[in-house]
XYZ file of N, CA and C in Angstrom:
534
model
N -48.345 -39.399 46.060
C -48.751 -40.113 47.013
C -48.542 -39.397 48.679
N -47.018 -38.306 48.256
C -46.837 -37.698 49.981
C -47.090 -36.700 49.713
N -47.283 -36.295 48.865
C -48.061 -34.490 48.898
C -50.104 -34.941 48.603
N -50.268 -35.683 48.135
C -51.804 -36.021 48.128
C -52.700 -36.622 49.274
N -53.744 -36.268 48.741
C -54.691 -37.026 50.421
C -55.495 -38.617 50.275
N -54.670 -39.478 49.081
C -54.876 -40.339 49.058
C -54.125 -41.412 49.524
N -54.736 -42.586 50.132
C -54.134 -44.011 51.192
C -53.302 -44.949 50.234
N -52.158 -45.227 50.820
C -51.861 -46.169 49.951
C -52.173 -46.888 49.041
N -53.149 -48.022 49.052
C -53.686 -48.678 48.149
C -54.432 -48.021 46.819
N -55.086 -47.150 47.312
C -55.709 -45.693 46.093
C -55.055 -45.377 45.273
N -53.087 -45.028 45.763
C -51.861 -44.224 44.890
C -51.258 -45.524 44.725
N -51.458 -46.535 44.868
C -51.120 -47.752 43.857
C -51.836 -48.141 42.882
N -53.042 -48.003 42.967
C -53.957 -48.350 41.983
C -54.059 -47.725 41.190
N -53.771 -45.889 41.583
C -53.854 -44.822 40.473
C -52.171 -44.834 39.890
N -51.546 -45.551 40.270
C -50.136 -45.273 39.651
C -49.841 -46.346 38.626
N -51.109 -47.535 37.966
C -51.174 -48.286 37.451
C -51.525 -47.785 35.743
N -51.729 -46.183 35.661
C -51.875 -45.848 34.233
C -50.601 -45.133 33.860
N -49.417 -44.753 35.423
C -48.788 -44.439 34.401
C -47.274 -44.811 34.450
N -47.520 -46.094 35.113
C -46.281 -47.192 35.732
C -45.797 -47.444 34.083
N -46.225 -47.736 33.175
C -45.780 -47.991 31.633
C -44.144 -47.447 31.365
N -44.563 -46.108 31.933
C -43.857 -44.822 31.698
C -42.262 -45.130 32.051
N -42.304 -46.138 33.322
C -40.888 -45.518 33.838
C -40.313 -46.585 33.647
N -39.002 -47.337 34.270
C -38.296 -48.394 33.969
C -39.185 -48.946 34.931
N -38.138 -50.216 34.919
C -39.007 -51.150 36.017
C -38.963 -50.863 37.452
N -39.702 -50.817 38.439
C -39.536 -50.657 39.366
C -40.231 -51.632 40.707
N -40.103 -51.941 41.736
C -41.142 -52.362 43.200
C -40.700 -51.037 44.090
N -42.141 -50.281 44.268
C -42.448 -49.812 45.353
C -43.501 -49.465 46.678
N -43.090 -49.394 47.348
C -43.829 -49.790 49.207
C -44.872 -48.692 49.295
N -45.877 -48.364 49.660
C -46.409 -47.471 50.306
C -47.221 -47.629 51.649
N -46.713 -46.331 51.842
C -47.776 -46.912 53.721
C -48.187 -45.029 54.104
N -49.044 -44.990 54.455
C -50.073 -44.280 54.886
C -50.764 -44.070 56.207
N -49.368 -45.371 57.190
C -49.942 -45.150 58.627
C -51.120 -45.814 58.764
N -51.730 -46.529 58.036
C -52.607 -47.341 58.215
C -52.492 -48.891 57.621
N -51.865 -48.769 56.180
C -52.202 -49.551 55.164
C -50.475 -49.610 54.528
N -49.968 -50.786 54.426
C -49.247 -50.827 53.891
C -49.546 -51.427 51.975
N -48.714 -50.951 50.964
C -48.924 -51.620 49.686
C -48.227 -51.706 49.284
N -47.781 -52.499 47.950
C -46.299 -52.515 46.558
C -47.305 -52.162 45.598
N -46.212 -51.468 44.693
C -46.665 -51.883 43.149
C -45.228 -52.446 42.123
N -45.909 -52.449 41.694
C -44.590 -52.631 40.359
C -45.166 -52.700 39.407
N -44.145 -52.419 38.183
C -44.459 -52.338 36.509
C -43.935 -53.398 36.206
N -42.762 -54.451 36.399
C -42.668 -55.431 36.309
C -43.606 -56.415 36.141
N -43.770 -57.481 35.280
C -43.557 -57.692 33.940
C -44.630 -56.638 33.667
N -45.832 -56.501 34.278
C -46.816 -55.277 34.232
C -47.250 -55.021 35.746
N -47.866 -53.792 34.768
C -48.362 -52.645 35.917
C -49.287 -53.510 36.830
N -48.576 -53.457 38.283
C -49.961 -54.262 39.158
C -49.654 -53.954 40.528
N -50.312 -54.075 41.537
C -51.074 -53.553 42.719
C -51.209 -54.349 43.869
N -51.167 -54.394 44.729
C -51.596 -55.712 45.811
C -51.099 -55.053 47.567
N -52.227 -54.732 48.286
C -51.648 -54.711 50.057
C -51.233 -55.798 50.369
N -50.006 -55.502 51.723
C -48.583 -56.366 52.299
C -49.443 -56.615 52.897
N -49.520 -57.609 53.481
C -50.079 -58.180 55.037
C -48.923 -58.263 56.403
N -49.354 -58.354 57.105
C -48.384 -58.351 58.534
C -47.983 -59.097 57.857
N -46.379 -59.166 58.803
C -45.747 -60.323 58.677
C -44.233 -59.658 58.085
N -43.101 -60.316 57.293
C -42.013 -60.206 56.930
C -41.463 -60.852 55.250
N -41.521 -59.817 55.267
C -41.075 -59.572 53.744
C -39.958 -59.425 53.128
N -39.807 -59.739 51.824
C -38.615 -59.368 50.859
C -38.908 -58.826 49.812
N -38.320 -57.114 49.375
C -37.939 -56.822 47.981
C -37.249 -56.735 47.257
N -36.724 -56.883 46.202
C -35.361 -57.093 45.798
C -35.603 -56.198 44.224
N -34.729 -57.206 42.969
C -35.144 -56.560 41.714
C -36.372 -57.463 41.358
N -36.822 -58.317 42.169
C -37.369 -59.804 41.159
C -39.363 -58.924 41.813
N -39.867 -60.420 41.617
C -41.596 -60.423 41.956
C -40.818 -59.596 43.835
N -42.043 -59.082 44.298
C -42.274 -59.411 45.830
C -42.235 -60.354 46.178
N -41.681 -60.535 47.185
C -41.610 -62.085 47.923
C -41.051 -62.885 47.623
N -40.140 -62.607 46.172
C -39.222 -64.189 45.743
C -38.383 -64.354 46.197
N -38.270 -65.526 46.010
C -36.952 -66.432 47.183
C -35.334 -65.787 46.450
N -35.338 -65.605 46.715
C -33.744 -64.506 45.518
C -32.826 -65.189 46.490
N -31.703 -65.385 46.757
C -30.308 -65.982 47.791
C -30.498 -65.135 48.252
N -30.214 -63.578 48.028
C -30.222 -62.341 49.261
C -31.182 -62.010 49.863
N -32.170 -62.506 49.459
C -33.928 -61.865 50.074
C -33.744 -62.238 50.821
N -33.764 -63.996 50.864
C -33.691 -64.907 51.769
C -32.808 -64.855 52.490
N -31.688 -64.385 52.354
C -30.278 -64.601 53.581
C -31.270 -62.676 55.064
N -31.867 -61.945 53.869
C -32.259 -60.547 54.894
C -32.639 -60.959 55.010
N -33.856 -61.731 54.708
C -35.104 -61.973 55.862
C -34.304 -62.773 56.824
N -33.911 -63.705 57.167
C -33.437 -64.626 58.132
C -32.424 -63.905 58.988
N -32.107 -62.915 58.500
C -31.124 -61.720 59.414
C -32.169 -60.886 59.996
N -32.907 -60.517 59.475
C -34.020 -59.320 60.148
C -34.943 -60.432 61.075
N -35.867 -61.563 60.527
C -36.205 -62.491 61.756
C -34.798 -63.018 62.736
N -33.648 -63.019 62.858
C -33.454 -62.902 64.179
C -32.956 -61.894 64.423
N -32.822 -60.820 64.104
C -32.422 -59.760 64.692
C -33.726 -59.314 65.926
N -35.033 -59.370 65.026
C -36.211 -59.577 65.664
C -36.492 -60.152 67.219
N -35.861 -61.194 66.300
C -35.912 -62.300 67.941
C -34.754 -61.719 69.229
N -34.041 -61.107 68.970
C -32.533 -60.839 69.204
C -33.054 -59.359 70.415
N -33.714 -58.708 69.454
C -34.048 -57.244 70.090
C -35.375 -58.100 71.349
N -34.425 -56.742 72.452
C -35.288 -57.196 74.158
C -36.646 -56.318 73.346
N -37.854 -57.103 74.672
C -38.892 -56.650 74.368
C -39.317 -55.165 75.308
N -39.862 -53.563 74.603
C -39.905 -52.562 75.492
C -40.599 -52.221 76.099
N -41.949 -53.118 75.832
C -42.989 -52.153 75.508
C -43.397 -52.153 74.957
N -44.185 -51.113 74.937
C -44.984 -50.544 73.459
C -44.101 -49.715 72.318
N -42.776 -49.015 72.566
C -42.144 -48.157 71.861
C -40.759 -48.329 72.240
N -39.787 -47.575 71.484
C -39.154 -47.557 71.853
C -38.083 -46.308 73.353
N -36.831 -47.693 73.676
C -36.761 -46.790 75.170
C -35.558 -45.498 74.798
N -34.905 -46.627 73.913
C -33.769 -46.061 73.158
C -33.670 -46.938 71.649
N -32.961 -46.014 71.229
C -33.076 -46.618 69.556
C -32.392 -48.409 69.430
N -32.973 -48.527 68.801
C -32.558 -50.416 68.986
C -30.911 -50.524 67.756
N -30.378 -51.123 68.452
C -29.063 -51.280 67.380
C -29.289 -52.346 65.744
N -29.292 -51.142 65.249
C -29.472 -51.876 63.402
C -28.492 -51.882 63.250
N -26.932 -51.979 64.495
C -25.807 -52.501 63.357
C -25.337 -54.121 62.583
N -26.665 -55.061 63.219
C -25.962 -56.264 62.463
C -27.323 -56.271 61.022
N -28.115 -55.601 61.401
C -28.914 -55.787 60.070
C -27.890 -55.153 58.908
N -27.323 -53.810 59.101
C -26.664 -53.400 58.066
C -25.548 -54.032 57.701
N -25.067 -54.982 59.128
C -24.257 -55.899 58.412
C -24.766 -57.031 57.610
N -25.871 -57.379 57.807
C -26.727 -58.613 56.938
C -26.359 -57.896 55.265
N -27.195 -56.487 55.392
C -27.241 -56.360 54.337
C -25.480 -56.222 53.256
N -24.122 -56.605 53.958
C -23.566 -56.488 53.643
C -22.450 -57.254 52.969
N -23.953 -58.122 53.477
C -22.506 -60.086 52.598
C -22.747 -59.754 52.138
N -21.523 -59.853 51.283
C -20.927 -60.739 50.108
C -21.015 -61.840 49.268
N -21.323 -62.293 50.161
C -20.905 -63.848 49.977
C -22.177 -64.382 48.719
N -21.142 -64.946 47.254
C -21.652 -65.720 46.406
C -22.798 -66.801 46.508
N -23.750 -66.897 46.452
C -24.611 -68.226 46.798
C -24.250 -69.254 45.323
N -24.154 -70.365 46.008
C -23.959 -70.932 45.739
C -25.430 -71.221 44.010
N -24.563 -71.964 42.730
C -25.155 -72.166 41.699
C -26.809 -72.709 41.439
N -26.768 -74.070 42.504
C -27.947 -74.817 42.436
C -28.959 -74.075 43.319
N -28.750 -72.303 43.730
C -29.933 -72.077 44.326
C -29.783 -70.668 43.631
N -29.439 -70.314 42.693
C -29.111 -69.161 41.997
C -30.572 -68.565 41.322
N -31.706 -68.265 40.330
C -32.772 -67.995 39.954
C -32.248 -67.265 38.473
N -32.767 -68.440 37.867
C -32.374 -67.571 36.221
C -33.661 -66.858 35.212
N -32.961 -66.104 35.913
C -33.463 -64.821 35.359
C -33.470 -64.099 33.919
N -32.795 -64.541 33.233
C -32.073 -64.629 31.712
C -30.443 -64.051 31.143
N -30.237 -63.210 33.222
C -28.625 -62.528 32.644
C -27.353 -63.492 32.432
N -27.638 -65.075 32.421
C -26.550 -65.577 32.427
C -25.640 -66.136 33.781
N -25.276 -67.470 34.091
C -24.302 -67.473 35.169
C -23.640 -66.606 36.251
N -22.525 -66.156 35.110
C -22.234 -65.232 35.522
C -22.706 -64.188 36.101
N -23.437 -63.539 35.355
C -23.842 -62.232 36.413
C -25.177 -62.377 37.728
N -25.364 -63.851 37.725
C -26.633 -64.187 38.295
C -25.652 -64.421 39.484
N -24.437 -65.120 39.239
C -23.355 -64.714 40.558
C -23.258 -63.606 41.301
N -23.134 -63.350 40.710
C -22.890 -61.322 40.810
C -23.810 -60.680 41.847
N -24.909 -60.532 41.238
C -25.911 -60.473 42.096
C -26.973 -60.929 43.006
N -26.416 -62.422 43.364
C -26.787 -63.210 43.939
C -26.411 -62.264 45.887
N -25.795 -62.079 45.970
C -25.730 -61.845 47.678
C -26.485 -60.461 47.999
N -26.290 -59.303 48.802
C -27.151 -59.301 49.712
C -25.909 -57.701 49.225
N -25.080 -57.833 49.513
C -23.881 -56.595 48.810
C -23.598 -56.861 47.408
N -24.071 -56.001 46.278
C -23.301 -56.878 45.145
C -22.038 -55.542 44.744
N -21.227 -55.977 44.293
C -19.912 -55.571 44.383
C -19.633 -55.391 43.293
N -19.581 -54.756 42.629
C -19.526 -54.516 40.238
C -20.058 -53.129 40.472
N -18.323 -52.280 39.399
C -18.969 -50.803 39.183
C -19.603 -49.935 39.109
N -20.692 -51.302 37.772
C -20.991 -50.529 37.092
C -22.433 -50.815 37.459
N -22.726 -52.156 38.342
C -24.283 -51.807 38.898
C -24.206 -52.671 39.836
N -23.457 -51.763 41.269
C -22.861 -52.424 42.366
C -24.287 -51.653 43.450
N -23.649 -52.081 44.225
C -24.658 -51.376 46.194
C -24.068 -50.324 45.993
N -24.701 -48.872 46.070
C -24.263 -47.882 46.393
C -25.380 -47.040 47.638
N -26.117 -47.619 48.162
C -27.237 -47.821 49.034
C -27.417 -48.917 50.103
N -27.731 -48.697 51.065
C -28.227 -49.334 52.180
C -29.242 -49.366 52.398
N -30.710 -49.535 52.844
C -31.647 -48.497 53.702
C -32.395 -49.519 55.379
N -32.083 -48.973 56.415
C -32.915 -50.093 56.790
C -34.305 -48.668 57.593
N -35.710 -49.346 57.429
C -36.876 -48.207 57.490
C -37.548 -49.500 58.827
N -37.577 -48.752 59.768
C -38.115 -49.440 61.287
C -39.170 -48.179 61.673
N -40.717 -48.451 61.285
C -42.072 -48.120 61.771
C -42.204 -48.733 63.177
N -42.338 -48.073 64.387
C -42.643 -48.299 65.450
C -44.129 -47.471 66.444
N -44.556 -47.576 67.288
C -45.363 -46.413 68.124
C -44.980 -45.197 67.695
N -43.157 -45.491 68.472
C -42.401 -44.144 68.665
C -42.298 -43.295 67.310
N -41.963 -43.468 66.464
C -42.172 -43.290 65.339
C -41.891 -44.203 63.987
N -40.945 -43.666 62.715
C -40.436 -44.306 61.614
C -38.719 -44.003 61.911
N -37.927 -45.103 62.219
C -36.159 -44.186 61.792
C -35.957 -45.714 60.060
N -35.378 -44.161 59.761
C -34.348 -44.330 58.123
C -33.152 -44.019 58.471
N -32.568 -45.604 58.099
C -31.367 -45.241 58.570
C -30.847 -45.772 57.449
N -29.782 -44.832 56.540
C -28.895 -45.436 55.283
C -27.597 -45.265 55.209
N -26.548 -45.804 54.624
C -25.234 -45.945 54.073
C -25.040 -46.023 52.931
N -24.336 -45.137 52.589
C -23.685 -45.132 50.905
C -22.179 -45.665 50.755
N -22.513 -45.991 49.862
C -20.758 -46.916 48.730
C -20.114 -46.264 47.683
N -19.282 -46.113 47.627
C -18.672 -45.860 45.841
C -18.595 -46.987 44.858
N -17.869 -46.770 43.867
C -17.906 -48.189 43.182
C -17.227 -49.063 43.509
N -16.695 -49.042 44.348
C -15.019 -50.200 44.981
C -16.118 -50.740 46.648
N -17.222 -50.606 46.304
C -17.667 -50.980 47.641
C -17.722 -50.657 48.620
N -16.454 -49.248 49.145
C -16.789 -48.739 50.330
C -17.882 -47.757 50.742
N -17.505 -47.822 52.251
C -18.661 -47.113 52.774
C -18.457 -45.182 52.416
N -19.107 -44.239 52.297
C -18.968 -42.982 51.731
C -19.465 -42.372 53.438
N -20.911 -42.649 53.598
C -21.140 -41.827 54.143
C -22.689 -42.472 54.972
N -22.905 -42.377 55.656
C -24.036 -42.590 56.878
C -25.322 -41.260 57.234
N -26.681 -41.475 57.698
C -27.583 -40.340 57.890
C -28.558 -41.482 58.581
N -29.364 -40.907 59.372
C -30.616 -42.000 60.098
C -31.450 -40.280 60.379
N -32.670 -41.180 60.441
C -33.310 -40.528 60.919
C -34.656 -40.377 61.310
N -35.294 -39.726 62.497
C -36.645 -40.588 63.433
C -37.182 -39.357 63.122
N -38.534 -39.744 62.663
C -39.387 -39.704 62.079
C -40.690 -39.424 63.294
N -40.915 -38.705 64.189
C -42.119 -39.067 65.347
C -43.547 -39.324 64.277
N -44.167 -40.215 65.442
C -45.813 -40.713 65.053
C -46.740 -38.794 65.079
N -47.212 -38.860 64.661
C -48.207 -37.595 64.465
C -49.774 -38.134 65.044
N -49.521 -38.148 66.596
C -50.991 -38.448 67.680
C -51.781 -37.362 67.474
N -51.937 -35.735 66.460
C -52.877 -35.613 66.057
C -53.745 -35.854 65.172
N -53.330 -36.300 63.971
C -53.487 -37.272 62.834
C -54.789 -38.099 63.325
């Protein structure tokens, strides 16, 4: 997709033939015009992503899991709190509240947990946005914001004890010549 000429939807469709070769995945593809979702679990499928706020975790796209519901609410609140700045970024937005939401380690109440077949103890462990587990825990939190000025990609990395080990960010400017 990155090196090809196909658009997001074309590439998502083309992926369906090779998708069964990979472990379970959820993927977003954006070509500057359209956003597409692709997955291979439980079967290969793809779809356009409509405008709006969406959540993606290890389950189905927009599945109302406790972690994705919390993250979506945090993003909605962050958007409401952002000052209107016209058409672009006058300055980079403050993304600390978004990282704080992704760092939430509070375990969801049992009655809000999904039943994915892994047992209640693991459902509890996996329920917060930040999963603290030595073997299967959060190792990276990423924030991607696309605006008229460009795309902000920010990442925070963690070790198996849940301690931050580094941050990185970049703003990719919009190519107005394409």
